[in-house]
């Protein structure tokens, strides 16, 4: 059941994705209260703008390649955006699953959880209670990751670790990476069972990022 749930979550990993984070950490109370600069706030790492579109290659269970597309289809209010998630089959998009993403003072909220929460600093932790026995635990583990995916090579990226432990001590580990002005570029989902090798459920990598009707990454030769 946990493995099946993880595969379903893989299809939505691009929302987080989880995975919807700023730089530097201070121990002083005044620094903790200071608002982060605009370039280091959560929306800088998950750009919400109508027309933004991300295309991903997903390797599921180490065997099957799927192509997923997510896009911001509408702005419902000054702080709320509708994101469509579609599986591409032979280049044709499926009926979209839709999710509302909201920019809040704490970060970016997807209706259930904060996928990016501020302050975006290494060691930042937060939690979402899913039911009486299950919770998602998030932690920012890096703010300077370098990632190489088909869309390009990105540095200064934020990596988040999301763990869900079921009553049987089976752990679902989701690790999305967000890059400034691009969004999620990579996500890995695995299942960890006591005494057994990890099972890689899903590995998603960014193929293309488009904005304002233009392909931004990978760059198009000649700027076309």
CSV table of C-alpha atoms in Angstrom, one decimal:
chain,number,residue,atom,x,y,z
A,1,UNK,CA,0.0,0.0,0.0
A,2,UNK,CA,2.8,2.4,0.8
A,3,UNK,CA,4.6,1.7,-2.5
A,4,UNK,CA,1.4,2.3,-4.4
A,5,UNK,CA,0.8,5.6,-2.6
A,6,UNK,CA,4.4,6.6,-3.3
A,7,UNK,CA,3.8,6.0,-7.0
A,8,UNK,CA,0.7,8.1,-7.0
A,9,UNK,CA,2.6,10.9,-5.2
A,10,UNK,CA,5.3,10.7,-7.8
A,11,UNK,CA,2.8,11.9,-10.4
A,12,UNK,CA,2.3,15.0,-8.3
A,13,UNK,CA,5.9,15.4,-7.3
A,14,UNK,CA,6.2,18.3,-9.7
A,15,UNK,CA,3.9,20.3,-7.5
A,16,UNK,CA,6.2,20.1,-4.6
A,17,UNK,CA,6.5,19.9,-5.1
A,18,UNK,CA,7.6,19.1,-1.3
A,19,UNK,CA,8.3,19.8,-2.4
A,20,UNK,CA,7.7,23.5,-3.2
A,21,UNK,CA,13.9,28.2,0.2
A,22,UNK,CA,16.3,31.1,1.4
A,23,UNK,CA,20.0,31.2,2.2
A,24,UNK,CA,22.0,31.6,5.4
A,25,UNK,CA,21.1,31.1,9.0
A,26,UNK,CA,21.5,33.4,12.0
A,27,UNK,CA,21.1,32.6,15.7
A,28,UNK,CA,20.1,36.1,16.7
A,29,UNK,CA,16.5,36.9,17.5
A,30,UNK,CA,16.6,40.1,15.4
A,31,UNK,CA,17.9,38.2,12.4
A,32,UNK,CA,15.2,35.6,12.8
A,33,UNK,CA,12.5,38.2,12.8
A,34,UNK,CA,13.9,40.1,9.8
A,35,UNK,CA,11.9,39.3,6.6
A,36,UNK,CA,13.9,37.6,3.8
A,37,UNK,CA,14.8,39.6,0.8
A,38,UNK,CA,12.6,39.1,-2.2
A,39,UNK,CA,15.1,37.1,-4.1
A,40,UNK,CA,15.4,34.6,-1.3
A,41,UNK,CA,11.7,34.1,-0.6
A,42,UNK,CA,9.9,30.9,-1.5
A,43,UNK,CA,8.3,32.3,-4.7
A,44,UNK,CA,11.8,32.9,-6.1
A,45,UNK,CA,12.4,29.2,-6.1
A,46,UNK,CA,8.9,28.3,-7.3
A,47,UNK,CA,7.9,31.0,-9.8
A,48,UNK,CA,4.1,31.2,-10.0
A,49,UNK,CA,3.1,33.0,-13.2
A,50,UNK,CA,0.4,32.2,-15.7
A,51,UNK,CA,2.0,30.6,-18.7
A,52,UNK,CA,4.9,29.0,-16.9
A,53,UNK,CA,5.3,25.4,-18.0
A,54,UNK,CA,7.6,22.6,-16.8
A,55,UNK,CA,8.1,19.3,-18.6
A,56,UNK,CA,9.7,16.3,-16.8
A,57,UNK,CA,11.0,12.9,-17.6
A,58,UNK,CA,10.1,10.4,-14.8
A,59,UNK,CA,11.8,7.0,-14.5
A,60,UNK,CA,9.3,5.0,-12.5
A,61,UNK,CA,10.5,1.9,-10.5
A,62,UNK,CA,13.7,2.0,-12.5
A,63,UNK,CA,12.0,0.7,-15.6
A,64,UNK,CA,9.3,2.9,-17.2
A,65,UNK,CA,9.8,6.4,-18.5
A,66,UNK,CA,6.8,8.8,-18.3
A,67,UNK,CA,6.6,12.4,-19.4
A,68,UNK,CA,4.8,14.9,-17.2
A,69,UNK,CA,3.8,18.5,-17.8
A,70,UNK,CA,2.8,21.1,-15.3
A,71,UNK,CA,1.7,24.6,-16.0
A,72,UNK,CA,0.2,27.6,-14.3
A,73,UNK,CA,-3.1,27.9,-16.1
A,74,UNK,CA,-4.8,30.8,-14.3
A,75,UNK,CA,-4.4,33.3,-11.4
A,76,UNK,CA,-7.4,32.9,-9.1
A,77,UNK,CA,-6.5,35.9,-6.9
A,78,UNK,CA,-3.5,38.0,-6.2
A,79,UNK,CA,-2.0,35.2,-4.2
A,80,UNK,CA,-3.6,32.0,-5.6
A,81,UNK,CA,-2.7,30.2,-8.8
A,82,UNK,CA,-4.1,27.1,-10.5
A,83,UNK,CA,-1.6,24.5,-11.6
A,84,UNK,CA,-2.4,21.8,-14.1
A,85,UNK,CA,-0.7,18.4,-14.0
A,86,UNK,CA,-0.8,16.2,-17.1
A,87,UNK,CA,0.7,13.0,-18.3
A,88,UNK,CA,1.9,13.2,-21.9
A,89,UNK,CA,1.1,10.1,-23.9
A,90,UNK,CA,2.7,10.1,-27.4
A,91,UNK,CA,3.0,13.9,-27.0
A,92,UNK,CA,-0.6,14.4,-26.2
A,93,UNK,CA,-1.6,15.7,-22.7
A,94,UNK,CA,-4.1,13.8,-20.6
A,95,UNK,CA,-7.0,15.5,-18.8
A,96,UNK,CA,-5.4,17.8,-16.2
A,97,UNK,CA,-5.4,17.2,-12.5
A,98,UNK,CA,-5.6,20.6,-10.9
A,99,UNK,CA,-4.2,22.1,-7.7
A,100,UNK,CA,-4.4,25.6,-6.2
A,101,UNK,CA,-1.1,26.9,-5.0
A,102,UNK,CA,-1.2,29.9,-2.6
A,103,UNK,CA,1.6,32.3,-1.7
A,104,UNK,CA,1.3,32.9,2.1
A,105,UNK,CA,3.5,34.7,4.5
A,106,UNK,CA,4.9,31.3,5.7
A,107,UNK,CA,5.6,30.1,2.1
A,108,UNK,CA,3.8,28.3,-0.7
A,109,UNK,CA,0.8,26.2,0.3
A,110,UNK,CA,-0.8,23.5,-1.9
A,111,UNK,CA,-4.0,23.1,0.0
A,112,UNK,CA,-2.6,20.4,2.3
A,113,UNK,CA,1.0,21.3,3.1
A,114,UNK,CA,3.6,24.0,2.7
A,115,UNK,CA,5.8,22.7,-0.1
A,116,UNK,CA,8.2,25.6,0.5
A,117,UNK,CA,8.3,27.3,3.9
A,118,UNK,CA,10.3,30.3,5.0
A,119,UNK,CA,12.8,31.1,6.2
A,120,UNK,CA,14.7,29.2,3.5
A,121,UNK,CA,17.7,28.2,5.5
A,122,UNK,CA,19.5,24.9,6.1
A,123,UNK,CA,18.0,23.1,9.0
A,124,UNK,CA,14.5,24.7,8.6
A,125,UNK,CA,11.9,22.1,9.6
A,126,UNK,CA,8.1,21.9,9.4
A,127,UNK,CA,5.5,19.2,9.5
A,128,UNK,CA,2.1,18.3,8.1
A,129,UNK,CA,-0.2,15.9,9.9
A,130,UNK,CA,-2.0,13.7,7.3
A,131,UNK,CA,-4.0,11.6,9.8
A,132,UNK,CA,-3.9,10.4,13.4
A,133,UNK,CA,-0.9,8.1,12.7
A,134,UNK,CA,0.9,9.7,9.8
A,135,UNK,CA,2.8,13.0,9.3
A,136,UNK,CA,5.0,14.5,6.7
A,137,UNK,CA,8.2,15.9,8.1
A,138,UNK,CA,10.1,18.4,6.0
A,139,UNK,CA,13.7,19.7,6.3
A,140,UNK,CA,15.8,21.9,4.1
A,141,UNK,CA,19.1,20.0,3.8
A,142,UNK,CA,21.0,22.2,1.3
A,143,UNK,CA,20.7,25.7,-0.2
A,144,UNK,CA,23.7,25.5,-2.5
A,145,UNK,CA,23.1,22.3,-4.4
A,146,UNK,CA,24.3,21.9,-8.0
A,147,UNK,CA,22.0,19.8,-10.3
A,148,UNK,CA,22.5,18.6,-13.8
A,149,UNK,CA,19.4,17.6,-15.7
A,150,UNK,CA,18.4,17.5,-19.4
A,151,UNK,CA,17.2,21.1,-19.1
A,152,UNK,CA,20.7,22.3,-18.0
A,153,UNK,CA,23.1,22.7,-15.1
A,154,UNK,CA,21.8,24.7,-12.2
A,155,UNK,CA,23.6,25.9,-9.1
A,156,UNK,CA,22.6,27.6,-5.8
A,157,UNK,CA,19.6,25.3,-5.6
A,158,UNK,CA,17.5,24.3,-2.5
A,159,UNK,CA,17.1,20.6,-1.6
A,160,UNK,CA,14.3,19.5,0.7
A,161,UNK,CA,13.9,16.2,2.4
A,162,UNK,CA,10.3,15.0,3.1
A,163,UNK,CA,9.8,11.8,5.1
A,164,UNK,CA,6.6,9.9,5.9
A,165,UNK,CA,6.9,7.0,8.3
A,166,UNK,CA,3.9,4.5,8.4
A,167,UNK,CA,3.1,2.5,11.6
A,168,UNK,CA,5.2,-0.4,10.3
A,169,UNK,CA,8.3,1.9,10.2
A,170,UNK,CA,8.3,1.9,6.4
A,171,UNK,CA,9.7,5.3,5.3
A,172,UNK,CA,8.8,7.2,2.1
A,173,UNK,CA,11.6,9.6,1.4
A,174,UNK,CA,10.9,12.4,-1.1
A,175,UNK,CA,13.7,14.8,-2.1
A,176,UNK,CA,12.8,17.7,-4.4
A,177,UNK,CA,15.3,20.3,-5.6
A,178,UNK,CA,14.2,23.8,-6.4
A,179,UNK,CA,16.3,26.3,-8.3
A,180,UNK,CA,15.9,30.1,-8.4
A,181,UNK,CA,13.6,31.5,-11.1
A,182,UNK,CA,13.0,28.0,-12.4
A,183,UNK,CA,11.2,25.9,-9.8
A,184,UNK,CA,11.5,22.2,-9.2
A,185,UNK,CA,14.3,20.7,-11.4
A,186,UNK,CA,14.6,17.2,-9.9
A,187,UNK,CA,12.8,14.9,-7.4
A,188,UNK,CA,13.7,11.5,-6.1
A,189,UNK,CA,11.2,9.3,-4.2
A,190,UNK,CA,12.2,6.1,-2.5
A,191,UNK,CA,10.9,3.6,0.0
A,192,UNK,CA,12.9,2.4,2.9
A,193,UNK,CA,12.0,-0.8,4.7
A,194,UNK,CA,13.8,-2.0,7.8
A,195,UNK,CA,16.5,-4.5,6.9
A,196,UNK,CA,15.9,-4.2,3.1
A,197,UNK,CA,17.6,-2.2,0.3
A,198,UNK,CA,15.9,1.1,-0.6
A,199,UNK,CA,13.4,1.0,-3.5
A,200,UNK,CA,13.7,3.9,-5.9
A,201,UNK,CA,10.1,4.6,-6.8
A,202,UNK,CA,10.5,7.7,-9.0
A,203,UNK,CA,13.2,9.9,-10.4
A,204,UNK,CA,11.9,13.1,-12.1
A,205,UNK,CA,14.2,15.4,-14.1
A,206,UNK,CA,13.4,18.7,-15.8
A,207,UNK,CA,13.4,18.5,-19.6
A,208,UNK,CA,12.1,22.0,-20.4
A,209,UNK,CA,11.0,25.2,-18.7
A,210,UNK,CA,8.9,27.7,-20.7
A,211,UNK,CA,7.7,31.2,-19.7
A,212,UNK,CA,5.8,33.8,-21.7
A,213,UNK,CA,5.5,31.3,-24.6
A,214,UNK,CA,9.3,31.0,-24.9
A,215,UNK,CA,11.6,28.1,-24.0
A,216,UNK,CA,13.9,29.3,-21.3
A,217,UNK,CA,15.7,26.1,-20.4
A,218,UNK,CA,17.5,24.5,-22.2
A,219,UNK,CA,18.4,27.7,-24.0
A,220,UNK,CA,17.4,27.8,-27.6
A,221,UNK,CA,20.3,28.6,-29.9
A,222,UNK,CA,19.8,32.0,-31.5
A,223,UNK,CA,17.3,33.0,-28.7
A,224,UNK,CA,14.4,31.8,-30.8
